[in-house]
Coordinates of C-alpha atoms in Angstrom, one line a residue:
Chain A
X134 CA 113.1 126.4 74.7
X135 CA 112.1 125.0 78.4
X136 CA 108.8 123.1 78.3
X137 CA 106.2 124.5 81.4
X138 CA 103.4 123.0 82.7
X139 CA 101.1 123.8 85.4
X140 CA 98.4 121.6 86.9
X141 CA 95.2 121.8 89.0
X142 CA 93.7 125.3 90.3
X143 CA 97.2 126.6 88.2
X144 CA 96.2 125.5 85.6
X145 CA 92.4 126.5 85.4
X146 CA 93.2 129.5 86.5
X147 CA 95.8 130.6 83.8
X148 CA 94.2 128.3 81.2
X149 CA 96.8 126.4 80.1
X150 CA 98.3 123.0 81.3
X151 CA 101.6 123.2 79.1
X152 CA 103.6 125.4 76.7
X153 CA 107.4 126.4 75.6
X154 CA 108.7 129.6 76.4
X155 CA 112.0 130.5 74.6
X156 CA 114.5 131.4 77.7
X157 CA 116.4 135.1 76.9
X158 CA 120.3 133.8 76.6
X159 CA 122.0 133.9 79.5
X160 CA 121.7 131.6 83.1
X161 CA 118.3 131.4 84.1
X162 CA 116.6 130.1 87.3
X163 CA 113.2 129.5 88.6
X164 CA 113.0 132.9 90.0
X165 CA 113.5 134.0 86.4
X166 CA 110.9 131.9 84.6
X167 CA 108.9 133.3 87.4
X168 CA 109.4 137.0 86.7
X169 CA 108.7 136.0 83.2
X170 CA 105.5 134.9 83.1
X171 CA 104.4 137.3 86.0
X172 CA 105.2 140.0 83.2
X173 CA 102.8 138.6 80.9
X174 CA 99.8 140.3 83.7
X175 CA 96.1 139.4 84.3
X176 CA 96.1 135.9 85.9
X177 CA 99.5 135.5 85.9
X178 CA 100.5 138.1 87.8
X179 CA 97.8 137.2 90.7
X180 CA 99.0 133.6 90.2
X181 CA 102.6 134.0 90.4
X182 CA 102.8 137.9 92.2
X183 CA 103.6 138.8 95.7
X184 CA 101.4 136.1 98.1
X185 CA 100.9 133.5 95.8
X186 CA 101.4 130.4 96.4
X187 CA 102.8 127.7 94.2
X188 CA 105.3 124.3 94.2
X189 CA 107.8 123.9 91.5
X190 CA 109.1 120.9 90.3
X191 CA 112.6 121.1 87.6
X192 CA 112.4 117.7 85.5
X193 CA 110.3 116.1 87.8
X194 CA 112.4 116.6 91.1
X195 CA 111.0 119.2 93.5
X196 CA 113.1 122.3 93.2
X197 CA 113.3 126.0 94.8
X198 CA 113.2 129.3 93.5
X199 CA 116.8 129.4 93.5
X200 CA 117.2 126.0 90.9
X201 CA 119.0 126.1 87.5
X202 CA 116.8 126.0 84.3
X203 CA 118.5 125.3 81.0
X204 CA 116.6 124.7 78.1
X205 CA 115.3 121.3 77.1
X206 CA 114.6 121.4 80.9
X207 CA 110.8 120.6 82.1
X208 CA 109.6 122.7 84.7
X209 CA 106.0 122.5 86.5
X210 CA 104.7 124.9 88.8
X211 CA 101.4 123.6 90.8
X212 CA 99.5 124.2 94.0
X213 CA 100.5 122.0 97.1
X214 CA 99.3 118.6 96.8
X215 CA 96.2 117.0 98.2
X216 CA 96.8 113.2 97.4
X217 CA 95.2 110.7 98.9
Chain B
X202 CA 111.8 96.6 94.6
X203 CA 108.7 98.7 94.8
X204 CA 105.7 98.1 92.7
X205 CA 104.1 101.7 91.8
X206 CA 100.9 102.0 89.7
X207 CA 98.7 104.9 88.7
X208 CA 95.7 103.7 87.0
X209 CA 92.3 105.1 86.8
X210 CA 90.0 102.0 87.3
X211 CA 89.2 100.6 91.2
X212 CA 91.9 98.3 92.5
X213 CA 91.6 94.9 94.1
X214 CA 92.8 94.8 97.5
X215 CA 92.8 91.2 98.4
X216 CA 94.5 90.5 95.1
X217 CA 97.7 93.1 95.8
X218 CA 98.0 91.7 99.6
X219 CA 97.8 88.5 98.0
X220 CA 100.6 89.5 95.4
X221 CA 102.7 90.0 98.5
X222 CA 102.5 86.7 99.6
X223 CA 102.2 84.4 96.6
X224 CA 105.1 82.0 96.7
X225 CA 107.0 83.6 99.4
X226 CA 107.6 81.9 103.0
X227 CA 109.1 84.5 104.7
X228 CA 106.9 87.2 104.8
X229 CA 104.6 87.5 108.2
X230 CA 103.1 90.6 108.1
X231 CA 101.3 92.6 105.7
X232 CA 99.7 96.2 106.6
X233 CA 97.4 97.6 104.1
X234 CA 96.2 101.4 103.9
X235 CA 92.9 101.8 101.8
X236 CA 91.9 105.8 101.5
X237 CA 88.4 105.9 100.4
X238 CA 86.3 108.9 99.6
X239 CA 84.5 110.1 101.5
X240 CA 81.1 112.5 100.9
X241 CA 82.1 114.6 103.7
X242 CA 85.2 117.2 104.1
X243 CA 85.9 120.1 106.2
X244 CA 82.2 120.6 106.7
X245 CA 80.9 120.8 103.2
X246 CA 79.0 117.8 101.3
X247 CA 80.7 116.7 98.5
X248 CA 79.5 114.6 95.6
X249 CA 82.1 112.6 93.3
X250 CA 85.7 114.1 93.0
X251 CA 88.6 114.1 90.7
X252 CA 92.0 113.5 91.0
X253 CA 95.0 115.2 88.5
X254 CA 98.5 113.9 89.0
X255 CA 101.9 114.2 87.0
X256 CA 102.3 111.7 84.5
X257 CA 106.2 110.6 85.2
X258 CA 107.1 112.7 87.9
X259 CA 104.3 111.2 90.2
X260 CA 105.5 107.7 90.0
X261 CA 109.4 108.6 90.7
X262 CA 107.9 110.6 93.9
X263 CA 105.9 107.6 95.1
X264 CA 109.1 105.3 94.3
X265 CA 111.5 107.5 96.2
X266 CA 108.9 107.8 99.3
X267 CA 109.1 103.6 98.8
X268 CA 112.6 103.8 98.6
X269 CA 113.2 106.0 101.9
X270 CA 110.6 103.3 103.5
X271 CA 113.0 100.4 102.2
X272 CA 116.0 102.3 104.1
X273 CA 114.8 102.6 107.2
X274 CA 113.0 99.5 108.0
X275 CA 113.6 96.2 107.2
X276 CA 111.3 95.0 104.3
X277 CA 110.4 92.5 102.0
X278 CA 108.0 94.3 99.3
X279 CA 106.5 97.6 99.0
X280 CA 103.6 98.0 96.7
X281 CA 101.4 101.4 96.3
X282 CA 98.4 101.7 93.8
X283 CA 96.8 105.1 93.2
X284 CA 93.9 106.2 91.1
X285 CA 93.6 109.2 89.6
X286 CA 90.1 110.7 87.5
X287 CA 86.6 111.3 88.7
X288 CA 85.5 108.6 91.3
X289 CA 82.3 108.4 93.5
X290 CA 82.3 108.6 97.6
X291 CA 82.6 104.8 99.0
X292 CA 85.1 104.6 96.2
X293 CA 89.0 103.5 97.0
X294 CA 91.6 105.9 95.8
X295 CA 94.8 105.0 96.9
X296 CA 96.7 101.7 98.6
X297 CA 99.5 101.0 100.4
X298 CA 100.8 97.7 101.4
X299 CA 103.9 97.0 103.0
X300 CA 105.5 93.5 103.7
X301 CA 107.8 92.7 106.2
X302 CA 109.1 89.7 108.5
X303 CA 107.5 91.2 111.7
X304 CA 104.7 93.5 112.0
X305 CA 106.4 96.8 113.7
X306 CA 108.1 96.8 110.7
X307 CA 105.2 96.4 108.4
X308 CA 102.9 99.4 110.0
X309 CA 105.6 101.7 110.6
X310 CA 106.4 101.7 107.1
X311 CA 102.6 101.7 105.5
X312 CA 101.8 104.8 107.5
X313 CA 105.2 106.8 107.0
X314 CA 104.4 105.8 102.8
X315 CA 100.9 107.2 103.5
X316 CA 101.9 110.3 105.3
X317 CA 104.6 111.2 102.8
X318 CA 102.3 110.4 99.7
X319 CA 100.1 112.9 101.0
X320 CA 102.6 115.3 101.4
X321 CA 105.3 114.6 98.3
X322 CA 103.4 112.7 95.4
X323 CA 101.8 115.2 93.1
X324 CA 98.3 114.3 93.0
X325 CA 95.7 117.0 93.3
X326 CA 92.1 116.5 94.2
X327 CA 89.0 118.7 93.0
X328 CA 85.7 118.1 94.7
X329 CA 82.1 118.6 93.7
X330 CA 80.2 120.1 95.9
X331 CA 76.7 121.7 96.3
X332 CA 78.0 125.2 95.3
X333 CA 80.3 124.0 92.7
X334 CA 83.6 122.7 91.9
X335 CA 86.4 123.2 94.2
X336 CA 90.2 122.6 94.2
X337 CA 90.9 120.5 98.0
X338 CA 93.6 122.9 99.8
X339 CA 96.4 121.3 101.2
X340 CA 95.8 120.4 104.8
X341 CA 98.5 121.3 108.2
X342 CA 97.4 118.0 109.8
X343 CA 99.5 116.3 106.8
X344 CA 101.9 118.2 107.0
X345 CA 102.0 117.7 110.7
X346 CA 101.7 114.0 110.2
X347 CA 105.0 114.1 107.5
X348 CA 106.9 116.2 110.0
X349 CA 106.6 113.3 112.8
X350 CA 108.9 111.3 110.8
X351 CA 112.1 112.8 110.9
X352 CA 114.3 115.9 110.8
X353 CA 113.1 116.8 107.2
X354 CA 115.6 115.4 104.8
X355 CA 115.2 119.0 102.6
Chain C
X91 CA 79.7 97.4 116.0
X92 CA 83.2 95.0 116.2
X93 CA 82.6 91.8 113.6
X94 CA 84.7 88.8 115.3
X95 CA 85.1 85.8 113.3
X96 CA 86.9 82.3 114.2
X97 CA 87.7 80.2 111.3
X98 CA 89.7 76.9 109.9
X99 CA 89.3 78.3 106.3
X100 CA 91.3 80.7 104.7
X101 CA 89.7 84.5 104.5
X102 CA 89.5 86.8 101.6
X103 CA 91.4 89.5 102.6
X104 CA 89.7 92.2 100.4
X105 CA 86.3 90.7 100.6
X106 CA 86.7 92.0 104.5
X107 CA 87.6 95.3 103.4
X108 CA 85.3 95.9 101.1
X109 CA 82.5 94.5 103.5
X110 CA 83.6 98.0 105.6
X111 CA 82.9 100.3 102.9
X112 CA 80.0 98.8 101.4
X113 CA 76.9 100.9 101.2
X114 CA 79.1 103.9 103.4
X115 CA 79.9 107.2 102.3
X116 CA 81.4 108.4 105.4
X117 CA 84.3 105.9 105.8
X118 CA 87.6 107.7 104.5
X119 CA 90.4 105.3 105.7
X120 CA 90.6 101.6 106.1
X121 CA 93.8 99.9 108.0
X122 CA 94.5 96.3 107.6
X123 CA 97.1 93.9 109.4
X124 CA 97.4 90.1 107.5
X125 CA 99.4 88.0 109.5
X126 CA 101.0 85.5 107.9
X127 CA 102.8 82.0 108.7
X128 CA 106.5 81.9 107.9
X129 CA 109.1 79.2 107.7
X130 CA 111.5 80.3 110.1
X131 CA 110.4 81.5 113.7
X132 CA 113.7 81.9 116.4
X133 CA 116.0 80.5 114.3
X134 CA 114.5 77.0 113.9
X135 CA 113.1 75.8 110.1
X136 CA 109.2 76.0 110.6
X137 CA 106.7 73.5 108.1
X138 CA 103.2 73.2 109.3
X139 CA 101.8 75.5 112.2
X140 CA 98.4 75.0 114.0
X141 CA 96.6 77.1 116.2
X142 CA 94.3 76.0 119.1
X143 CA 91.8 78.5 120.6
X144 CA 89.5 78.5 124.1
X145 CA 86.0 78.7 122.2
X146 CA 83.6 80.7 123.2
X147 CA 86.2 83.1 125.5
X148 CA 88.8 83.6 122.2
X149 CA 85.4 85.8 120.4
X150 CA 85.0 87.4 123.9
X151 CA 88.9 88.4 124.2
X152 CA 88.7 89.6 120.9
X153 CA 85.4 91.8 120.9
X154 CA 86.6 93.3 124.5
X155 CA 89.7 94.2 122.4
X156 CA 87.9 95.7 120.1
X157 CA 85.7 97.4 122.4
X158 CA 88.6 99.3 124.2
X159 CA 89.6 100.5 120.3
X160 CA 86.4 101.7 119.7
X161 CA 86.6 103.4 123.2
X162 CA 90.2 105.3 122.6
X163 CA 89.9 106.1 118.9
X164 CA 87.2 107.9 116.7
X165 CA 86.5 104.4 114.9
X166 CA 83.3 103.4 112.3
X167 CA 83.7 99.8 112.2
X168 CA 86.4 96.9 113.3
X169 CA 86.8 93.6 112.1
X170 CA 88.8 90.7 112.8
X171 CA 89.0 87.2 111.4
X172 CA 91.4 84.4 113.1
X173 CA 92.1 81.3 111.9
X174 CA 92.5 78.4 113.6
X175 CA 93.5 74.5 113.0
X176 CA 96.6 73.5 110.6
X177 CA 98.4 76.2 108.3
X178 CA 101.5 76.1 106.2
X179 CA 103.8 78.7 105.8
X180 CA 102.4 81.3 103.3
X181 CA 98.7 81.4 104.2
X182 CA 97.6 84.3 106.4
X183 CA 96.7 84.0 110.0
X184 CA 94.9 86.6 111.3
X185 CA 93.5 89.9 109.6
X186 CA 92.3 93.0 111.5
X187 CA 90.8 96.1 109.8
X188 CA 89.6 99.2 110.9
X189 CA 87.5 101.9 109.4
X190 CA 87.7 105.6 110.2
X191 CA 86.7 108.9 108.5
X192 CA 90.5 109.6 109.0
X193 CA 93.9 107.8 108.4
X194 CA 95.8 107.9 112.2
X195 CA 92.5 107.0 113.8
X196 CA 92.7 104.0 111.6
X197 CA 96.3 103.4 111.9
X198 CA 96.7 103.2 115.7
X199 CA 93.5 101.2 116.4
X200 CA 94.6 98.4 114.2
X201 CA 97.9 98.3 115.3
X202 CA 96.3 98.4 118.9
X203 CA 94.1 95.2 118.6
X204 CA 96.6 92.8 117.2
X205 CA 99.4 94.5 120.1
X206 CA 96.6 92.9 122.9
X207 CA 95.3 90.3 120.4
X208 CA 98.9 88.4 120.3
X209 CA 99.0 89.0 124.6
X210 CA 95.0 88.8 125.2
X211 CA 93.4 86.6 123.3
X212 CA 93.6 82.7 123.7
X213 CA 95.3 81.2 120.9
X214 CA 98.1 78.7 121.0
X215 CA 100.8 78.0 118.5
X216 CA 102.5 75.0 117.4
X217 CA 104.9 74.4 114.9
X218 CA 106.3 71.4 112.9
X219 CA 110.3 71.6 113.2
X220 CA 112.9 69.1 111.6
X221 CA 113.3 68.0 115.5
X222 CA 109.4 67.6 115.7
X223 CA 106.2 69.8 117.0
X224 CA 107.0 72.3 119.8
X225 CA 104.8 74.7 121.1
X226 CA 105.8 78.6 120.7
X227 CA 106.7 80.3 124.0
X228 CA 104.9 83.7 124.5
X229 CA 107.5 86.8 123.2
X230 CA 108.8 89.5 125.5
X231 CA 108.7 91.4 122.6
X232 CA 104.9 91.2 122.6
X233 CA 104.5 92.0 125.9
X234 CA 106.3 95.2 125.4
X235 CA 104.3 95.7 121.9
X236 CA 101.2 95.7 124.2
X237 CA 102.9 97.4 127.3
X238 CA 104.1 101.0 125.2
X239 CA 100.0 101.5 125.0
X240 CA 99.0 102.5 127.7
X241 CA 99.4 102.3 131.7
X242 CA 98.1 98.5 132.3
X243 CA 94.4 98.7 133.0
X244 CA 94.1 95.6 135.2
Chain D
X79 CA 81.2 70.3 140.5
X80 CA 83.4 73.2 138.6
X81 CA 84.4 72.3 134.9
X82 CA 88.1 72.4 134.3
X83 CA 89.8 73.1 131.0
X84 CA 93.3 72.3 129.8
X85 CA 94.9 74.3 126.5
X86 CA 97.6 73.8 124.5
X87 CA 100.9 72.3 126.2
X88 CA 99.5 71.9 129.6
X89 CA 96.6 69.9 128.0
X90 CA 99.3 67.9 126.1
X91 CA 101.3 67.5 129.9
X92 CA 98.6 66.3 131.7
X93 CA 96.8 64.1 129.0
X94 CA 93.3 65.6 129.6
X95 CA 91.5 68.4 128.4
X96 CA 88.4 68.8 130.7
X97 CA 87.3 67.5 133.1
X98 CA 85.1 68.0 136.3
X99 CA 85.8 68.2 140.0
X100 CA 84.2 67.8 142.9
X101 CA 85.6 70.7 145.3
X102 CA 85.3 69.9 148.6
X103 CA 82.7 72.3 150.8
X104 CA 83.4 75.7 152.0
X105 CA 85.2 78.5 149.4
X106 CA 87.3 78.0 147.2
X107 CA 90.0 79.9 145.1
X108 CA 92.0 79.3 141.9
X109 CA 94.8 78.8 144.2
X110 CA 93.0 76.2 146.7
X111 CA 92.0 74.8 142.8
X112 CA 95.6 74.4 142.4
X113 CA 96.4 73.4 145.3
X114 CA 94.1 70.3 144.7
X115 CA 95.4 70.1 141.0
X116 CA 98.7 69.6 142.4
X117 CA 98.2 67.4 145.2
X118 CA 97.8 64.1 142.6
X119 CA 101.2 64.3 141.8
X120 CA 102.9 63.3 138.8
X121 CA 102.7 65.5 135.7
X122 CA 100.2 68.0 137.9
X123 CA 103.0 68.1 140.6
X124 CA 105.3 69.6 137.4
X125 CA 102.0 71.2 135.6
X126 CA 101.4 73.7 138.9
X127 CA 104.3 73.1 141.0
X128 CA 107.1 75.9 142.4
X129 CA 107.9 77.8 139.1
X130 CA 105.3 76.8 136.6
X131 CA 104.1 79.2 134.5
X132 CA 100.3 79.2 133.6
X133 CA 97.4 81.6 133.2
X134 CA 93.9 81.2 134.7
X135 CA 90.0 82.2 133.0
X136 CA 87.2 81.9 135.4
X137 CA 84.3 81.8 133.2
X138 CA 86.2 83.0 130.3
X139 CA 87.8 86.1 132.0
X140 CA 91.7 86.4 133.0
X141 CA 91.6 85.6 136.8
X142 CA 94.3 85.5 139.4
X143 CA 95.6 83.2 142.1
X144 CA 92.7 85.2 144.6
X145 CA 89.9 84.5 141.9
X146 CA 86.7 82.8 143.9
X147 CA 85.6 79.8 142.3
X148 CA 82.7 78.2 142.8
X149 CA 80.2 75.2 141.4
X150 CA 79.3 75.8 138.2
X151 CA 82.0 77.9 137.4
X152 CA 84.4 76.9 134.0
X153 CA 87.7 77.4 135.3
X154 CA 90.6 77.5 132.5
X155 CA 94.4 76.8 132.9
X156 CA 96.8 77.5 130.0
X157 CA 100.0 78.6 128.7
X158 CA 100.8 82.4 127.9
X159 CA 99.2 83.0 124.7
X160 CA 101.0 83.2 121.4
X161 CA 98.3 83.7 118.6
X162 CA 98.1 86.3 115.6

């Protein structure tokens, strides 16, 4: 059970700021969370499909799609910041 | 070292310089960044706006950008102050004030905390505007004005 | 446009920044230097400090300053404030801010005027030592602050 | 009858901070100024003599050695400046 949580335009967009998925067993990566909820269709396809674009972060450290994610893990996925 | 704050209400400049100084004799500089909002961006009128962050990862990001600051120039205190929710054009959103023995020091650091806020610290702005609501894109001049700093470190 | 302001009194450091943004929607970045009297200058133990000034051409050094800012830089509004008389270490100096509608405008311009204000303008240091009052000698390393600016324009 | 100003250390050298001097007729220059300055001896021999170091406002511009002066004009000696 990783918690997710997506912010801004993300967020509006796939109406939802936070959730738990339950992760298939095996080793699982932010590439693979990503093919997950890209499954799911509608706006999560156009938000995480070919050309989006999107900034992960894995337990509040910015990561790439080629991190680690267990489970009790915390995972965000937002738009590139505007802070400031 | 670092002081970091998030906080929704305005902020009072003269009283976070002044924090700076209060009972210290070494410091003798101080330079302050104040980003205020403006009613005015990439061509469009805009009205108040709105700023979402990351509660918890947002104030490690601003500490380690504080932290690389503290590493490469010499330093006394670091202090950044950030406001997030809806706030009004004329408005302060964020400070940076950086204190330091001699003032090369002090501006250097203030606007390589400022550059990499913009850049690194999760805080995402929405804009209202006479056609609506819209979510602020992330701008190439900051990440032009982060690059400047350094090979990047990632 | 430039506010120039010689005083004995202490400033309000965010009272002048705020006096930059009042009644403005189109400011977006404010840059601040506070200068600030420490108790060690080369080496020596430092107590009381007090400036002397030229009146009448210090304000005129310091609005030409501010005039070649305005001239290089996309500026709104600059401000500076100097003190002058006795000070003891821990009270501010000097403040210079800036306004712009953006951040490196801001940046640079401040750091400009106090570069030419510390070689330009007419102030004059002295400090209280354990081995009594001497007047501060000029620093190379201002000249050079001022000198990476620009070719000399006189 | 040019006004003279002393700042800082010189001031605190020479024991005066204005004053006013009668040039004699014909042009004049900061140098010929100094010249005059120097001529009484004593502290001004040290003040303006081989290898001081000073700065000159005419009229409460930086001037130079070559600077015209005339009557009426506020001339300014001082050290290099050290404010901020």
């Amino acid at each position: 059970m990783a918690t997710v949580l997506y912010f801004a335009s993300l967020r509006e967009r796939l109406g939802v700021g936070r959730e738990t998925i339950d992760l298939p067993p095996g080793s699982h990566t932010v590439a693979s969370v990503v093919a997950h909820l890209r499954a799911r269709g509608g706006p999560w396809e156009s938000c995480f499909g070919p050309g989006s674009v999107w900034r992960v972060a894995v337990n509040h450290a910015m990561a790439n799609p080629e991190a680690t994610v267990s489970a009790d893990d915390e995972v965000a996925f937002f738009p590139p910041v505007t802070g400031g | 070292m670092a002081h970091v704050r998030i906080q929704a209400h305005p902020f009072d400049a003269g009283a976070e310089i002044a924090a700076l100084t209060q009972g210290r004799r070494d410091v003798g500089a101080v330079a302050t960044f104040v980003g205020v909002v403006r009613d005015r961006n990439e061509g469009a009128s805009v009205g108040r706006m709105t700023l979402e962050h990351y509660p918890g990862m947002t104030e490690k990001a601003l500490l380690e950008i504080c932290g690389q600051a503290a590493q490469r120039w010499d330093l006394i205190d670091l202090r950044v102050v950030h406001r997030v929710g809806p706030m009004e054009p004329g408005e302060p959103i964020v400070l940076v004030a950086v204190s330091s023995a001699h003032r090369g020091d002090a501006f250097a650091a203030c606007e390589f905390v400022m550059d990499f806020l913009k850049t690194r610290a999760p805080f995402w702005k929405r804009e209202d505007t006479p056609s609506g609501p819209r979510w602020v894109d992330a701008r190439v001049s900051d990440d032009e004005a982060a690059a400047r700093w350094a090979p990047p470190n990632r």
